[in-house]
GROMACS .gro file of C-alpha atoms in nm:
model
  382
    1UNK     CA    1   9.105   1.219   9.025
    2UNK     CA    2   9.313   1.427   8.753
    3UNK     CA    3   9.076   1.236   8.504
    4UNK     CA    4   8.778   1.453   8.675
    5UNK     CA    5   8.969   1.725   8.698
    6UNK     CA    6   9.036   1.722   8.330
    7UNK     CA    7   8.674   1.641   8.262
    8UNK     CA    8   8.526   1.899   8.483
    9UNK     CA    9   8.745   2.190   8.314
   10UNK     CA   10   8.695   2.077   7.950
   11UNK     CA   11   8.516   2.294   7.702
   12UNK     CA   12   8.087   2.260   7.695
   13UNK     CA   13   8.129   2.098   7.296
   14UNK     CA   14   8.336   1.816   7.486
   15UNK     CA   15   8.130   1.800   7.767
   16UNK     CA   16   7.788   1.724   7.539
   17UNK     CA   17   8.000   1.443   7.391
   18UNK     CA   18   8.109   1.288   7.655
   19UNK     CA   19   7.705   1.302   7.791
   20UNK     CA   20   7.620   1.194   7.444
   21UNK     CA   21   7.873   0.883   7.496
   22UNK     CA   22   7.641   0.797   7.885
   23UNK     CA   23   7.333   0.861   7.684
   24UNK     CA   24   7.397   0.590   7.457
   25UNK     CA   25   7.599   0.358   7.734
   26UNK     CA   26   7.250   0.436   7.919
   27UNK     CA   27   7.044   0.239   7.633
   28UNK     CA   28   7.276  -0.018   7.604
   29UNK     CA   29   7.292  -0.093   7.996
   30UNK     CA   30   6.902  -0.093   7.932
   31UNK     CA   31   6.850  -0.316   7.709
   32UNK     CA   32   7.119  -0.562   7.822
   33UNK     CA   33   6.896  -0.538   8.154
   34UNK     CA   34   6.534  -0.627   7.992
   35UNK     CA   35   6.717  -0.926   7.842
   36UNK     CA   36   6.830  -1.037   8.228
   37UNK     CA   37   6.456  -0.961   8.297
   38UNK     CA   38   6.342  -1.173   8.006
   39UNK     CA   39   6.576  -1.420   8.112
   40UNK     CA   40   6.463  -1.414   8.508
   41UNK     CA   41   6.074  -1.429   8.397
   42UNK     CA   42   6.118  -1.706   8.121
   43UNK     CA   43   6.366  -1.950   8.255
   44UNK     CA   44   6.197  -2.208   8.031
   45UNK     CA   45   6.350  -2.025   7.718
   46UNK     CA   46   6.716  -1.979   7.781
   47UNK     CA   47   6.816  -2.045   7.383
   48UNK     CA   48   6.562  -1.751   7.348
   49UNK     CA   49   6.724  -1.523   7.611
   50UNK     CA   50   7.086  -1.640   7.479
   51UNK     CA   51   6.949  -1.458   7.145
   52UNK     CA   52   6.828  -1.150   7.284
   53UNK     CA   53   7.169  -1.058   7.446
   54UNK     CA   54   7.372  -1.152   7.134
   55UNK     CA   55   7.119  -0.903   6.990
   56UNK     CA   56   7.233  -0.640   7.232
   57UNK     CA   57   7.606  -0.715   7.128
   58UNK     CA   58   7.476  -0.448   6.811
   59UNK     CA   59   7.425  -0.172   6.956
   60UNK     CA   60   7.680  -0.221   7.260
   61UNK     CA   61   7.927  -0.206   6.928
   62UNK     CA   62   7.813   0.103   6.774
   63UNK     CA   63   7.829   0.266   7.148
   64UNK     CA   64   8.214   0.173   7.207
   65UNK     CA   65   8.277   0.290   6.838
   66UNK     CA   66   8.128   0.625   6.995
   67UNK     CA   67   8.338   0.631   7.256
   68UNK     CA   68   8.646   0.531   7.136
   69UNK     CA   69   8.566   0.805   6.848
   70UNK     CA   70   8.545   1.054   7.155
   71UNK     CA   71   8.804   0.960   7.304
   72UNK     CA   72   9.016   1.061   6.983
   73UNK     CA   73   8.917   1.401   6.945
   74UNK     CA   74   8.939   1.437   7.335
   75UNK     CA   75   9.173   1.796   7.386
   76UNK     CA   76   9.240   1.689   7.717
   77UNK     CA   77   9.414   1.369   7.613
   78UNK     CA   78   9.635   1.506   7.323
   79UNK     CA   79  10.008   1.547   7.399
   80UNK     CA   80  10.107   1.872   7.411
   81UNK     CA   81  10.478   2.025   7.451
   82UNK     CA   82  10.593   2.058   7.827
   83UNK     CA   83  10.319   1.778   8.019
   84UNK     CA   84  10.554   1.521   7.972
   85UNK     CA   85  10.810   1.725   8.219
   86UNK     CA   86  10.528   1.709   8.480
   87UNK     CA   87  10.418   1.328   8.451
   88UNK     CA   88  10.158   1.339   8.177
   89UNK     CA   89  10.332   1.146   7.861
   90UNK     CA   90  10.150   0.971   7.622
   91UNK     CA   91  10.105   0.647   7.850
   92UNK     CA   92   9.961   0.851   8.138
   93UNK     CA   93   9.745   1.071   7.895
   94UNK     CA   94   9.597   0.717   7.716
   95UNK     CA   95   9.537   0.636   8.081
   96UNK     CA   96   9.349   0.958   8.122
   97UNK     CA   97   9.186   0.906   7.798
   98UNK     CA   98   9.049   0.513   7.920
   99UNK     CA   99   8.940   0.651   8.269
  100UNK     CA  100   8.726   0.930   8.105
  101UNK     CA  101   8.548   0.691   7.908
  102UNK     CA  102   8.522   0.442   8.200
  103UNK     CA  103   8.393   0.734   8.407
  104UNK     CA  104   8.107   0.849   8.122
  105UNK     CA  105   7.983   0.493   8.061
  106UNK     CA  106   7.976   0.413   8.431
  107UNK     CA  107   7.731   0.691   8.455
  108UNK     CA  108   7.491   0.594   8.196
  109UNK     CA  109   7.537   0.243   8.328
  110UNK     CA  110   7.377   0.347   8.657
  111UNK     CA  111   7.147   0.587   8.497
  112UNK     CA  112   6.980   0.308   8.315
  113UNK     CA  113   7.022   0.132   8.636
  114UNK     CA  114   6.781   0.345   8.784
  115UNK     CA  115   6.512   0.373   8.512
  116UNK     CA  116   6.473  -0.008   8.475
  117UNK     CA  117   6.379   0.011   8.890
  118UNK     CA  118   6.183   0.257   8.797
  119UNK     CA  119   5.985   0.128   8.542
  120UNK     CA  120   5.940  -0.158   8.745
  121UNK     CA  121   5.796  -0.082   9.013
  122UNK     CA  122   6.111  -0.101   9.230
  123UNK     CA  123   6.123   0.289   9.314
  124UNK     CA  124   5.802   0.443   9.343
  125UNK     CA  125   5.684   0.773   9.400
  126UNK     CA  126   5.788   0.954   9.050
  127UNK     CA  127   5.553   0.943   8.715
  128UNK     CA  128   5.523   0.670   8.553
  129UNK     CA  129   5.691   0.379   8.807
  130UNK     CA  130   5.578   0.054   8.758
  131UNK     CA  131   5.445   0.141   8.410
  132UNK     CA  132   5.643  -0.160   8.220
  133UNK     CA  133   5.615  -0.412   8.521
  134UNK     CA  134   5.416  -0.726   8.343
  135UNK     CA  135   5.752  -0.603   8.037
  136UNK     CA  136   6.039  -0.689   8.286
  137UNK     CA  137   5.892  -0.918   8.529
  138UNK     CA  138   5.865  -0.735   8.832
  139UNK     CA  139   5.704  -1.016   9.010
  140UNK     CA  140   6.059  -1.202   8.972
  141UNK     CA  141   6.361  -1.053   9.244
  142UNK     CA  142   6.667  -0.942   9.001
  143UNK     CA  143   7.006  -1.133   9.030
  144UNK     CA  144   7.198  -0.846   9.189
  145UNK     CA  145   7.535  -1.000   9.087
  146UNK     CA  146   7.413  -1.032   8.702
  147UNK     CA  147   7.264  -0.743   8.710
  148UNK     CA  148   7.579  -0.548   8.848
  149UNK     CA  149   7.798  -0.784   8.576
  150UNK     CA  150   7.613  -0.680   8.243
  151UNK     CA  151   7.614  -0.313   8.340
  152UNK     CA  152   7.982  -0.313   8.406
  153UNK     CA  153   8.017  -0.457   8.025
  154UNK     CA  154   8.009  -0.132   7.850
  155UNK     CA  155   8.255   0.070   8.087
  156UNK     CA  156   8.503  -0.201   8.078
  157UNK     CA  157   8.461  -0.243   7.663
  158UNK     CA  158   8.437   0.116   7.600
  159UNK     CA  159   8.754   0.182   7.815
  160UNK     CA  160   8.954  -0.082   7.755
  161UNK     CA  161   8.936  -0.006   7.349
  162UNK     CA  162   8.989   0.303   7.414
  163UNK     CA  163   9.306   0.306   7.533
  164UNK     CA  164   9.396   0.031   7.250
  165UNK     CA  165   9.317   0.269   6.965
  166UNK     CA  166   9.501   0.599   7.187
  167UNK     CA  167   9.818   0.362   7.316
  168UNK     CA  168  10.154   0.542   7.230
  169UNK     CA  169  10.281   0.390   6.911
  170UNK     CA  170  10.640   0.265   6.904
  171UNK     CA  171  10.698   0.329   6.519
  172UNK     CA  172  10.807   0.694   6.446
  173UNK     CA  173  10.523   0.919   6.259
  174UNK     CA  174  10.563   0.974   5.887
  175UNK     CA  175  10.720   1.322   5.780
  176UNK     CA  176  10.453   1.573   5.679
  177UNK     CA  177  10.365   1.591   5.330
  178UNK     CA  178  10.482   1.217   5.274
  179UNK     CA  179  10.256   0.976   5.059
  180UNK     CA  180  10.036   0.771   5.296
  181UNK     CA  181   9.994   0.419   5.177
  182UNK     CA  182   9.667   0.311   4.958
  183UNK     CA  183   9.455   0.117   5.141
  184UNK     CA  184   9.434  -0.210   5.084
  185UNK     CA  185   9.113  -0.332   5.254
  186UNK     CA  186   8.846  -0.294   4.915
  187UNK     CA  187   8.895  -0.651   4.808
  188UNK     CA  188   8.854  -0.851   5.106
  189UNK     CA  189   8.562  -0.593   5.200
  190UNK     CA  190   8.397  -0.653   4.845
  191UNK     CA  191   8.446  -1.025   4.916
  192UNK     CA  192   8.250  -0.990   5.260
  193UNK     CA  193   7.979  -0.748   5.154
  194UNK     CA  194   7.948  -1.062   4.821
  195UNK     CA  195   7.947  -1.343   5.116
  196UNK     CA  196   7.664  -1.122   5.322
  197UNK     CA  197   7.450  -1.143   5.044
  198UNK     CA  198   7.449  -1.421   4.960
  199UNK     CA  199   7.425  -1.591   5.351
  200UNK     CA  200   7.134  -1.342   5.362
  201UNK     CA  201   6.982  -1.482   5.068
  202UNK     CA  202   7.016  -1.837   5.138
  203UNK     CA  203   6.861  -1.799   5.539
  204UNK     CA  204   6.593  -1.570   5.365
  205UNK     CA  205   6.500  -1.839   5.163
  206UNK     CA  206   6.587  -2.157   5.352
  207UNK     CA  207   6.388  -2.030   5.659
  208UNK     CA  208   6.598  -2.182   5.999
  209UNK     CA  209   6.558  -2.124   6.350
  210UNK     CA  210   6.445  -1.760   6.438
  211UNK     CA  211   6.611  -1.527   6.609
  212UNK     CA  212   6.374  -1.357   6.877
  213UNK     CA  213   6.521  -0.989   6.943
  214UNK     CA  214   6.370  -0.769   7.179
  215UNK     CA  215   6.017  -0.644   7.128
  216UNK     CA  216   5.805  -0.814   6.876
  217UNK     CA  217   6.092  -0.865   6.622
  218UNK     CA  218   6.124  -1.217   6.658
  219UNK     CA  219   6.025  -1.351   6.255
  220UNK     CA  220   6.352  -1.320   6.087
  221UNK     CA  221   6.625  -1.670   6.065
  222UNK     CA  222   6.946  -1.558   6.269
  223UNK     CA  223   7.124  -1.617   5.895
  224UNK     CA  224   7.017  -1.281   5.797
  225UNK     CA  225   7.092  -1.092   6.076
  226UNK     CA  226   7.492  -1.274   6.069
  227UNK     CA  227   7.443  -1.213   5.682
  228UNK     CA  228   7.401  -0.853   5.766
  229UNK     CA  229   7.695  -0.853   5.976
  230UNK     CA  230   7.909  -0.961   5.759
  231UNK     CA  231   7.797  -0.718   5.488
  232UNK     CA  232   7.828  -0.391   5.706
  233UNK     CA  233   8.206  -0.573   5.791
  234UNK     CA  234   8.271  -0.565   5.452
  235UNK     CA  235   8.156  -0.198   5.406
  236UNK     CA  236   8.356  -0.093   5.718
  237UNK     CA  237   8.643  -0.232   5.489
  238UNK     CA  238   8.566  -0.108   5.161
  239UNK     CA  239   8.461   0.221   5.315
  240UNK     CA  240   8.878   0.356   5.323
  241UNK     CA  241   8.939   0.249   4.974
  242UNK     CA  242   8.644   0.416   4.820
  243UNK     CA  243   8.737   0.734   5.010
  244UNK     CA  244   9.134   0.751   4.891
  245UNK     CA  245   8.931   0.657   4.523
  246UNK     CA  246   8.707   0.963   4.562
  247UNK     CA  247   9.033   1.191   4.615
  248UNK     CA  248   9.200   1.042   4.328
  249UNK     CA  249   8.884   1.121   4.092
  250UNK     CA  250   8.920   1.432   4.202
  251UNK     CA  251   9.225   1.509   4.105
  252UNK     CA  252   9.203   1.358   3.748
  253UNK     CA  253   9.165   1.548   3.433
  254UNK     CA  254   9.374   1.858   3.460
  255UNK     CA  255   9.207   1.946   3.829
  256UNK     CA  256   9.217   2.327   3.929
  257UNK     CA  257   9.315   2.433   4.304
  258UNK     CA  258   9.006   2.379   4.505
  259UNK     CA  259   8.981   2.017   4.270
  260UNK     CA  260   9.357   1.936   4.376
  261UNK     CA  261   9.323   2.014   4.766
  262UNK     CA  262   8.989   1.809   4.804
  263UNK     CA  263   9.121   1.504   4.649
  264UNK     CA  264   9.410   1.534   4.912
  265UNK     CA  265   9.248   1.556   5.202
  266UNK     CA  266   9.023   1.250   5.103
  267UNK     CA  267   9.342   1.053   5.022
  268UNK     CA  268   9.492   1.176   5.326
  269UNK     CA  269   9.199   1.135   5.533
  270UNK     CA  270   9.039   0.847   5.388
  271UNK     CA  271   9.128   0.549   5.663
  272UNK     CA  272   9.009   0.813   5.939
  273UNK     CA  273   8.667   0.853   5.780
  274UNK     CA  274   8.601   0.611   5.543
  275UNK     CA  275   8.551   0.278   5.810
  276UNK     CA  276   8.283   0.537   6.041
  277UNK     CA  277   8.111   0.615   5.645
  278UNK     CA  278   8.101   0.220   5.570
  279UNK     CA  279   7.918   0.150   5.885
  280UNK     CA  280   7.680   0.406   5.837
  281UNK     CA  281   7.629   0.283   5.530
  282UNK     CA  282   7.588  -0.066   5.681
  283UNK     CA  283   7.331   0.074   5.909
  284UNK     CA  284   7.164   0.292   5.657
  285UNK     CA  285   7.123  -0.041   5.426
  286UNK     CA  286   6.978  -0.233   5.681
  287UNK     CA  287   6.734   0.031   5.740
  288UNK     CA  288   6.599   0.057   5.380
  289UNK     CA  289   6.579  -0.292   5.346
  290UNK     CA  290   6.372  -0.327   5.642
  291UNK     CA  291   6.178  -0.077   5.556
  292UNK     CA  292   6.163  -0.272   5.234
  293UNK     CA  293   6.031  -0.544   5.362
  294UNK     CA  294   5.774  -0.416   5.586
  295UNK     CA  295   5.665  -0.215   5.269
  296UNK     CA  296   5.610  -0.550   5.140
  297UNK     CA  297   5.394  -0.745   5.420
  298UNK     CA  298   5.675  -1.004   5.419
  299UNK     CA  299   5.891  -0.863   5.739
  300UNK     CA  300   5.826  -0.967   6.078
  301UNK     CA  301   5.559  -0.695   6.188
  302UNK     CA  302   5.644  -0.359   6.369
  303UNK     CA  303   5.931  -0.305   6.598
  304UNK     CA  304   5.899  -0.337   6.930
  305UNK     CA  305   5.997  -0.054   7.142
  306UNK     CA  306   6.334  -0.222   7.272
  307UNK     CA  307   6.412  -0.345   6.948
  308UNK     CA  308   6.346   0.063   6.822
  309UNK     CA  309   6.563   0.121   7.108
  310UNK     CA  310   6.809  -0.082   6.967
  311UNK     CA  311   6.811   0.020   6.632
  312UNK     CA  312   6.788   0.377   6.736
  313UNK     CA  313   7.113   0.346   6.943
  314UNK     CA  314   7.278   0.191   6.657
  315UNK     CA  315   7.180   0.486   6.413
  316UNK     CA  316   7.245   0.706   6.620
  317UNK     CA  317   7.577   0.601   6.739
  318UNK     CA  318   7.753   0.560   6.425
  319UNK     CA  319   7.624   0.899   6.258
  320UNK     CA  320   7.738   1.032   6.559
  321UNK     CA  321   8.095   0.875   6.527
  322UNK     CA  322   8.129   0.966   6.161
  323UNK     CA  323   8.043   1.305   6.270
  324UNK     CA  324   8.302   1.296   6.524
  325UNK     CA  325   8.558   1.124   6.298
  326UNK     CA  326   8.526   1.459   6.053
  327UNK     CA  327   8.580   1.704   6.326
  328UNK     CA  328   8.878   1.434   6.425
  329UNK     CA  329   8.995   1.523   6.057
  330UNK     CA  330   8.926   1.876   6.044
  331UNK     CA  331   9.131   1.938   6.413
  332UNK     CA  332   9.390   1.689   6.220
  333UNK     CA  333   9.450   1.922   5.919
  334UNK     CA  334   9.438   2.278   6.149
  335UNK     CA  335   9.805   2.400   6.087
  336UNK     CA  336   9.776   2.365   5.745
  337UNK     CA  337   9.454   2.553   5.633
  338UNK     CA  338   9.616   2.781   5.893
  339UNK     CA  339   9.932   2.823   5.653
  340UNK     CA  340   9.727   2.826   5.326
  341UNK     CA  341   9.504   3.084   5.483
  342UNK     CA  342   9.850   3.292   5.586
  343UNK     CA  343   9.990   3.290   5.243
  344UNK     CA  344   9.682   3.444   5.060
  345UNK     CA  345   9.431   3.132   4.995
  346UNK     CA  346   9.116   3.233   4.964
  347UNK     CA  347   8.866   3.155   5.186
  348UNK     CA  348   8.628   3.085   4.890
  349UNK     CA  349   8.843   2.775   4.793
  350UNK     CA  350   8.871   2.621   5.100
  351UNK     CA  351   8.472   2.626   5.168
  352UNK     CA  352   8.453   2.492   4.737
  353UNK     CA  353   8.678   2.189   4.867
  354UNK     CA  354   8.464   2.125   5.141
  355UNK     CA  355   8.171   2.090   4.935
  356UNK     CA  356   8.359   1.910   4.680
  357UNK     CA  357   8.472   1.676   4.922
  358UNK     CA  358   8.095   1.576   5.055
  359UNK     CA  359   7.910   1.596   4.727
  360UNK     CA  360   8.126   1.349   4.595
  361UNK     CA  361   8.148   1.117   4.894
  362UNK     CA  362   7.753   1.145   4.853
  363UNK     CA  363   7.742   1.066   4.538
  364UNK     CA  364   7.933   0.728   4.569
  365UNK     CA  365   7.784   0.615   4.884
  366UNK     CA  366   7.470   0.681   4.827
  367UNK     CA  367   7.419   0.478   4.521
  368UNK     CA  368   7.617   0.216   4.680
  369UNK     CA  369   7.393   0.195   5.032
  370UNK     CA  370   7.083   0.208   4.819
  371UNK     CA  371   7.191  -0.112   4.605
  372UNK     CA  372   7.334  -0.274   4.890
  373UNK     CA  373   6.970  -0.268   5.053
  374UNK     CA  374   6.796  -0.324   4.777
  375UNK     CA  375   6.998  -0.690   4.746
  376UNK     CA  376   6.942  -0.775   5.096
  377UNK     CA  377   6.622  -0.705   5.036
  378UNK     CA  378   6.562  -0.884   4.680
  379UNK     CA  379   6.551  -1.233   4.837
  380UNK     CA  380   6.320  -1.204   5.138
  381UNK     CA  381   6.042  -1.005   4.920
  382UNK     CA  382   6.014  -1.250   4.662
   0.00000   0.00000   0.00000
């Protein structure tokens, strides 16, 4: 109940996130339901069906990313001076923080819920029901209990790693001002993003079982697909490194003031944003290369529309948490533009470090998404 409370009194910007985080937990339920469907009208092809819900492990990823991102920059959840004298210490608050998310997803669970009935035929008398009956076999009764199961997934994900990343840490913070550790995730990410490519290569090449995702994307081996995953794995990891190696450029070569306080944030941000930029980067790979390969006539055909859906959810879920992970950073680093604005900074600097900050970001991962995609791409185009 205080959870609702807190939710229902929150500002409207938190509000629209917290719908944005049942929108996507709304596709996800979805699809994870026209797999059960494809599963209940085609129980000749259960390796088939097996495929299509590892498929929907993707985007049901990128949505708990989302909401654990939310959950972060959740006002409601951060300690504040004097709630711990009326019950509401970190523990309870990470509780809070879980049983918003819970609460969200739920929703969009039983939203989606309702639009699968609809669209098959099960509730009638609004535009459009039965339109995708012969889709999600309609002429088949749905396994209540399954059905039920696979929509409580993303609730129960969402909130559970949600209060994993928000749990009250044991270890005291580190002082203000004090030099965070480098981090030390670019080799073993370079490593991954190397072994992507080249499992990507050698299933392009080598042909294998296909992996039949929903829709009409079914032509591609399952190599490339755990090829890609392993490659936007090793992004997520290089992502932090090339970040805190953005801030140091930066600050190289006699820097001036606006030079100097960009490089720090990115060094002192660069863990917070940098995994959320390497999976967009991931994504944003992927993308081109399929894109790449349909340019070619050598990719599997069109989407369908639930692998779109897919795909859509998954780029649009982790822009959506990098976007969220920078206003995590900005909220993070408050007090002190506050202080540099009190002792005379001008306002012009701060806005130069901004742009500083995401024209060089650009310019590194940019060039890097591009070649990434044009890799993966390399071996299944010629």
């Amino acid at each position: 109940m205080l959870a609702l409370r807190l939710a229902r009194g929150a500002h409207p910007l938190v509000q629209t996130r917290r719908l944005l985080v049942a929108v996507a937990a709304a596709g996800v339920g979805f699809l994870l339901l026209c797999t059960l469907g494809y599963a209940v009208g085609h129980p000749e092809r259960s390796s088939a069906s097996v495929l299509r819900l590892l498929w929907c492990v993707l985007p049901l990823a990128a949505t708990v990313q989302f909401a654990v991102a939310v959950a972060r920059t959740d006002p409601s959840t951060r300690p504040r001076p004097g709630l711990s004298a009326i019950g509401l210490g970190p523990a309870r608050l990470t509780a809070i923080a879980a049983a918003s998310t819970a609460v969200a997803c739920t929703l969009g669970s039983m939203v989606a819920l309702l639009f699968y009935l609809h669209l098959r035929g099960d509730i009638t008398g609004l535009p459009f029901d039965g339109a995708a009956a012969d889709l999600l076999a309609a002429d088949q009764p749905i396994p209540l209990a399954a059905a039920l199961t696979l929509l409580a997934v993303v609730p129960v994900v969402a909130a559970t790693a949600a209060g994993l990343a928000l749990r009250p840490r044991t270890a005291p913070a580190a002082p203000e001002g004090a030099e965070k550790p480098v981090p030390s995730g670019l080799p073993w990410g370079v490593a991954l993003v190397a072994v992507g490519l080249a499992v990507e290569t050698y299933a392009g090449r080598g042909g294998g079982a296909g992996l039949p995702l929903p829709g009409r994307f079914d032509g591609n081996p399952a190599g490339v697909l755990a090829g890609w995953v392993l490659t936007a794995a090793g992004l997520a990891m290089v992502g932090p490194g090339l970040v805190h190696g953005c801030g140091r450029l930066l600050q190289s070569v006699r820097p001036g003031a606006a030079r100097l306080l960009a490089g720090r944030v990115l060094m002192d941000e660069s863990r917070r944003i940098g995994r959320p930029l390497g999976v967009v980067s991931a994504v944003l790979s992927g993308t081109l290369a399929a894109a790449a390969l349909d340019d070619a006539g050598t990719g599997p055909g069109a989407f369908g529309p639930l692998s779109g859906l897919g795909a859509a959810l998954i780029l649009a879920c982790t822009t959506a948490t990098l976007l969220t992970a920078a206003l995590e950073s900005k909220q993070s680093r408050a007090h002190t533009t506050e202080a540099l604005l009190r002792i005379g900074a001008p306002p012009a600097v701060l806005r130069s470090a901004a742009l500083m900050r995401a024209g060089v970001l650009l310019a590194v991962f940019l060039p890097l998404t591009w070649a990434v995609a044009e890799l993966a791409a390399l071996p299944l185009t010629g």
